[in-house]
Short mmCIF file of C-alpha atoms and ligand atoms in Angstrom, two decimals:
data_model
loop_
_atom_site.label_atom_id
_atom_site.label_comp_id
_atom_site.label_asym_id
_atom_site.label_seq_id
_atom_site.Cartn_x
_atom_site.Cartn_y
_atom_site.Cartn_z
CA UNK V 13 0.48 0.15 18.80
CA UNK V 14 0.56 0.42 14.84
CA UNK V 15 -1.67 -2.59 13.66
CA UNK V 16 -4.88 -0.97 15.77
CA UNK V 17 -4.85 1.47 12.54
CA UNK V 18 -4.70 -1.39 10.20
CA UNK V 19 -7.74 -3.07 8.55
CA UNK V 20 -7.47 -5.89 5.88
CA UNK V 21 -10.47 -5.82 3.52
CA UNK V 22 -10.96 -7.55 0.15
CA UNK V 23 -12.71 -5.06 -2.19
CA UNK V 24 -11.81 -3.32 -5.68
CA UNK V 25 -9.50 -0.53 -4.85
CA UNK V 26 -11.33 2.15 -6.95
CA UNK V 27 -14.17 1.62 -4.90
CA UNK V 28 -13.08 2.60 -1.77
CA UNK V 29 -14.35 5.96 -0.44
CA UNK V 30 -11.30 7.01 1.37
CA UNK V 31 -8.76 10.42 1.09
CA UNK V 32 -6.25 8.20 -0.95
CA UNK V 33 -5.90 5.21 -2.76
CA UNK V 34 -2.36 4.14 -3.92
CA UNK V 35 -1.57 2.87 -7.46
CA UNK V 36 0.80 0.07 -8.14
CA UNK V 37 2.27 2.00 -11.46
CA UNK V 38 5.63 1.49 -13.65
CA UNK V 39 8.60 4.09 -13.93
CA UNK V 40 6.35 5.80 -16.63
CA UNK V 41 2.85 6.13 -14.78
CA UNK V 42 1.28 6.21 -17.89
CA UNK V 43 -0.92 3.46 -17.10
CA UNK V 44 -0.98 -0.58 -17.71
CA UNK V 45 -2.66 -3.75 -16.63
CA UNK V 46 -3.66 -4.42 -12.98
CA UNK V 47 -4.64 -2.09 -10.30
CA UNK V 48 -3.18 0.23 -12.76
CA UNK V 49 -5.12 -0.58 -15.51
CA UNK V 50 -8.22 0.01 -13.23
CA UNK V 51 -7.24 2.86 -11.49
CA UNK V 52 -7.07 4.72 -14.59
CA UNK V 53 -10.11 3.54 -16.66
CA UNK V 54 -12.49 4.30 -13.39
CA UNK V 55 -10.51 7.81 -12.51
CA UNK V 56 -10.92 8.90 -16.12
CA UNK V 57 -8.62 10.33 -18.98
CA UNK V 58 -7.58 13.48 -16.36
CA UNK V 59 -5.49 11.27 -14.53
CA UNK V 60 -3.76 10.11 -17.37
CA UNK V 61 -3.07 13.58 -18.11
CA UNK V 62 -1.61 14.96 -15.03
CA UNK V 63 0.48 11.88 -15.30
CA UNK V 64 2.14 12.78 -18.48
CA UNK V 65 3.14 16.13 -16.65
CA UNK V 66 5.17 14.58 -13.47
CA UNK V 67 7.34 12.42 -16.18
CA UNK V 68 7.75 9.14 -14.52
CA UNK V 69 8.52 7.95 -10.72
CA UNK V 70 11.95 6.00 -9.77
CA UNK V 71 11.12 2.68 -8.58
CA UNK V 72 10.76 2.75 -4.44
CA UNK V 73 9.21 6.23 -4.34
CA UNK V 74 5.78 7.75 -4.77
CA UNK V 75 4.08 11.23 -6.30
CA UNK V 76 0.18 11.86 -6.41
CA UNK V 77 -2.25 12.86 -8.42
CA UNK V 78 -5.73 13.70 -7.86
CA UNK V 79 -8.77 10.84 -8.18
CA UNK V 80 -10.82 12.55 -10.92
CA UNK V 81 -13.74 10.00 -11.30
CA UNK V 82 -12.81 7.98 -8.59
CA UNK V 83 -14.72 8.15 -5.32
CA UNK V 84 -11.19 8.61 -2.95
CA UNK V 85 -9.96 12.73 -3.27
CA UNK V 86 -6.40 11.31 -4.22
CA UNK V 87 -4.31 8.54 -6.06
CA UNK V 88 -0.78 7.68 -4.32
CA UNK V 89 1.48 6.08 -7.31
CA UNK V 90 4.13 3.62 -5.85
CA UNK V 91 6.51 1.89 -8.68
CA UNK V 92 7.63 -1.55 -7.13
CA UNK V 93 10.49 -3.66 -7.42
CA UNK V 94 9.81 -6.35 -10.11
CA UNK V 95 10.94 -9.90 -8.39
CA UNK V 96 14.41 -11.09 -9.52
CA UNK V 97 14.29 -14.30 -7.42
CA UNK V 98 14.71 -11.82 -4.34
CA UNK V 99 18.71 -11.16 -3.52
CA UNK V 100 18.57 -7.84 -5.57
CA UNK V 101 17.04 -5.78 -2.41
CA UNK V 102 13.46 -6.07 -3.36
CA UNK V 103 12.33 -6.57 -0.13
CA UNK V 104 14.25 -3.10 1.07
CA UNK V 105 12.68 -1.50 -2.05
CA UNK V 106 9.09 -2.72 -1.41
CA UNK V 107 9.18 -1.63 1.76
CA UNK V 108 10.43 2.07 1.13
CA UNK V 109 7.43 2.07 -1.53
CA UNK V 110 5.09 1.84 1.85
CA UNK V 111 7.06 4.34 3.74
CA UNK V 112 6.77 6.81 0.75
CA UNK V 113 3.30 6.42 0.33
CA UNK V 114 2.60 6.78 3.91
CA UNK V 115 5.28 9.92 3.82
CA UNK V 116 3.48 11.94 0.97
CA UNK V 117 0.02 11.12 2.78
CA UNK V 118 0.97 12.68 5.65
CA UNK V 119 2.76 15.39 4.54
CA UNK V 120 -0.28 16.80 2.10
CA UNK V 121 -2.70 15.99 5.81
CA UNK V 122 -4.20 12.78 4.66
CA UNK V 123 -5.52 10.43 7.51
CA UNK V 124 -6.89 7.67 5.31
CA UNK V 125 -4.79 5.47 2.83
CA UNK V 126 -5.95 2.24 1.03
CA UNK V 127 -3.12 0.16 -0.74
CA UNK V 128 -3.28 -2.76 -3.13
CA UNK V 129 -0.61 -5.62 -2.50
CA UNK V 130 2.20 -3.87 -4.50
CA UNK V 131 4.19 -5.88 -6.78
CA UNK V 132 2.61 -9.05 -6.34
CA UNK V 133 0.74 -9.74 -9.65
CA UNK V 134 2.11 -8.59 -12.60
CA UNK V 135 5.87 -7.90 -11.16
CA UNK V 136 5.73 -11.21 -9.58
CA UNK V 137 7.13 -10.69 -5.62
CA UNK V 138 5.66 -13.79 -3.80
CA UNK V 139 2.64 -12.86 -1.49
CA UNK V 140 3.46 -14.45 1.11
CA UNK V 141 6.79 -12.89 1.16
CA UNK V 142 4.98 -9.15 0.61
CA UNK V 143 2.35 -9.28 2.81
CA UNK V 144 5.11 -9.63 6.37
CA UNK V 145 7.10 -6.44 4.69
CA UNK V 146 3.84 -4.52 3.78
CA UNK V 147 1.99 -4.60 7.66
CA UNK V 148 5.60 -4.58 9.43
CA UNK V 149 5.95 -1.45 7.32
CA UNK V 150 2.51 0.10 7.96
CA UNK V 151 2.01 -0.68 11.68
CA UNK V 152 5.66 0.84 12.71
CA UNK V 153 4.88 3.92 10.35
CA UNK V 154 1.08 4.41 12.56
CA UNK V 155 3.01 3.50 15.87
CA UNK V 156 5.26 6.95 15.23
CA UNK V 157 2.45 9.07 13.28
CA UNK V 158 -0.61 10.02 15.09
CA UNK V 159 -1.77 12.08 12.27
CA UNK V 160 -3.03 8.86 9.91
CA UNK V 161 -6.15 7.69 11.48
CA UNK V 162 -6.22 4.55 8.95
CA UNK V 163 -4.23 2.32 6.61
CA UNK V 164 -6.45 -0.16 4.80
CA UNK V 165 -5.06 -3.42 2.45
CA UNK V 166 -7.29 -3.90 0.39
CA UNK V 167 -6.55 -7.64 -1.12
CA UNK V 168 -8.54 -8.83 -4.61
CA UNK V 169 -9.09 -12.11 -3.73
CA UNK V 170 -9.24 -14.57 -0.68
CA UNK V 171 -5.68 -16.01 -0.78
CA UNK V 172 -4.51 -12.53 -0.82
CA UNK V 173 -6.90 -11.71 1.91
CA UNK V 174 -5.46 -15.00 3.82
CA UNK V 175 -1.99 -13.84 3.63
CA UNK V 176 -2.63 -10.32 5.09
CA UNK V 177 -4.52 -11.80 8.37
CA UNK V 178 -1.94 -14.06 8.77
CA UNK V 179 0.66 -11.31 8.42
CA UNK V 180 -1.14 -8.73 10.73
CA UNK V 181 -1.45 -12.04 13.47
CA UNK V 182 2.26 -11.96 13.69
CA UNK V 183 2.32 -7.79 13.94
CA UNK V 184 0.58 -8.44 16.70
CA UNK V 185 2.25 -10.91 18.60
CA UNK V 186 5.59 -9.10 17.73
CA UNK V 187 3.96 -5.87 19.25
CA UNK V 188 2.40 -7.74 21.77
CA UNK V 189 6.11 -9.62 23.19
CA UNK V 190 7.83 -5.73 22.74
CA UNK V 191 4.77 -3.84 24.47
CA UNK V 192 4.06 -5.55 27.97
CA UNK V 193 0.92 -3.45 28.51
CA UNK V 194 -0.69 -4.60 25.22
CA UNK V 195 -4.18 -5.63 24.97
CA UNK V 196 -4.68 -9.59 25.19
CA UNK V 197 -5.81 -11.27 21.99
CA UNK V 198 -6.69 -14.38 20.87
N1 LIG H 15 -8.22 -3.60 -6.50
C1 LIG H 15 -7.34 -4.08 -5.60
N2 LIG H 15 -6.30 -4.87 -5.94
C2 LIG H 15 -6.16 -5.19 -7.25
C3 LIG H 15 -7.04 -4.72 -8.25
C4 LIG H 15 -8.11 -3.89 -7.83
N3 LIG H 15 -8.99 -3.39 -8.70
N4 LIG H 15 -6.62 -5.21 -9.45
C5 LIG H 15 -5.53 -5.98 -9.20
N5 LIG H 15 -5.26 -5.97 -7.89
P1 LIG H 15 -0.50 -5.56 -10.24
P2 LIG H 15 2.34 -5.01 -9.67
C6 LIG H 15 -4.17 -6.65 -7.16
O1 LIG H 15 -0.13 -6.50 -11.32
O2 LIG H 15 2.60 -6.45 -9.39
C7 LIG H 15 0.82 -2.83 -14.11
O3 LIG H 15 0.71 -3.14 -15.47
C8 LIG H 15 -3.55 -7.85 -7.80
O4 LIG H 15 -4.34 -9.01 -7.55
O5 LIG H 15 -1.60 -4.62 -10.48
O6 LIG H 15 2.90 -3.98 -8.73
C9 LIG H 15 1.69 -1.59 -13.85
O7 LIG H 15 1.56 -0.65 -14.89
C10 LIG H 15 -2.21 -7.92 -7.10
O8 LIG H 15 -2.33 -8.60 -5.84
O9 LIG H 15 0.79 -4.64 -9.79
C11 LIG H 15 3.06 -2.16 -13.77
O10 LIG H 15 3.64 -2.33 -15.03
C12 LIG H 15 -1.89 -6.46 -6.80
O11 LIG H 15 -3.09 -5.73 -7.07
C13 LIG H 15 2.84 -3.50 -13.14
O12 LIG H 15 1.51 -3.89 -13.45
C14 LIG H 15 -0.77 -5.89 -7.63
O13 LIG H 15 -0.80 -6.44 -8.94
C15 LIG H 15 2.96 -3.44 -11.63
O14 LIG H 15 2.90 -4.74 -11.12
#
């Protein structure tokens, strides 16, 4: 079962002490508002830095960095699909920005990853519309990869928060009807 690995928190992401935060960045990854914005004034001017050097990230996949200043090792930057009223695949694009994250983690050994709810402030994909892709993603990635011991959404505010229970509820019912041996839960 993928969701056991899962835990919903709400929290400021460059707080969290674990191997690897992920950064909801632009094609350019030279920093902005947001998560972004705060990932890179708490990590420091070195992370601006080594960003300059990897010259942007396509839109769906990810490249990291180290954390600098920040209390997690290393930063995961993800460049999601800005919402265009969603029939121009940006739900197939915001998941493969999970799946890359959660690629690159485990192929540099990582078994802890917190993410912020990509695209859902500043490039406008509807939360409640994210937060289904984002855990169906996550929980199906843990179910085939022992190696990640955790995979933490870290949501910046209550509705947020909300909208990831509810979404990990339905993970677990879908798991639950597909797995016959599953644990009982309320
Ligand atoms: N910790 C956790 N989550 C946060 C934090 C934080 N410190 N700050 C904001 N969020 P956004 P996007 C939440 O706009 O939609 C930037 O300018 C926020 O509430 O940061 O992918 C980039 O450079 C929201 O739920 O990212 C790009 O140009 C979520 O993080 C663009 O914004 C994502 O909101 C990317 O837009």
């Amino acid at each position: 079962m993928g969701w056991t690995r899962i835990s919903i928190a709400i929290a400021d992401i460059t707080k969290m002490r674990v191997e690897s935060i992920v950064n909801a960045a632009n094609n350019t990854l030279l920093g902005g508002g947001g998560v972004d914005g705060a990932i890179h004034r708490a990590a420091g001017p070195g992370l601006l830095e080594e960003c300059r050097n990897l010259r942007g990230c396509p839109t769906g996949e990810a490249v990291i960095t180290g954390g600098y200043n920040l209390p997690a090792a290393w930063v995961i930057h993800t460049v999601g699909p800005v919402w265009r009223g969603g029939g121009h695949g940006e739900d197939e694009t915001l998941a493969r920005c999970y799946k890359s994250c959660l690629d690159l983690a485990v192929s540099r050994g990582l078994s802890t990853i917190a993410f912020p709810s990509i695209s859902t402030g500043a490039y406008g994909f509807p939360l409640e519309r994210a937060a289904p892709i984002a855990i169906r993603e996550i929980a199906s990635f843990l179910k085939r990869e022992e190696s990640l011991k955790r995979a933490i959404m870290v949501c910046h505010g209550k509705k947020a928060f909300n909208c990831y229970i509810r979404a990990l509820r339905l993970q677990i019912r879908l798991e639950e009807k597909s797995s016959p041996n599953a644990p009982e839960l309320d």
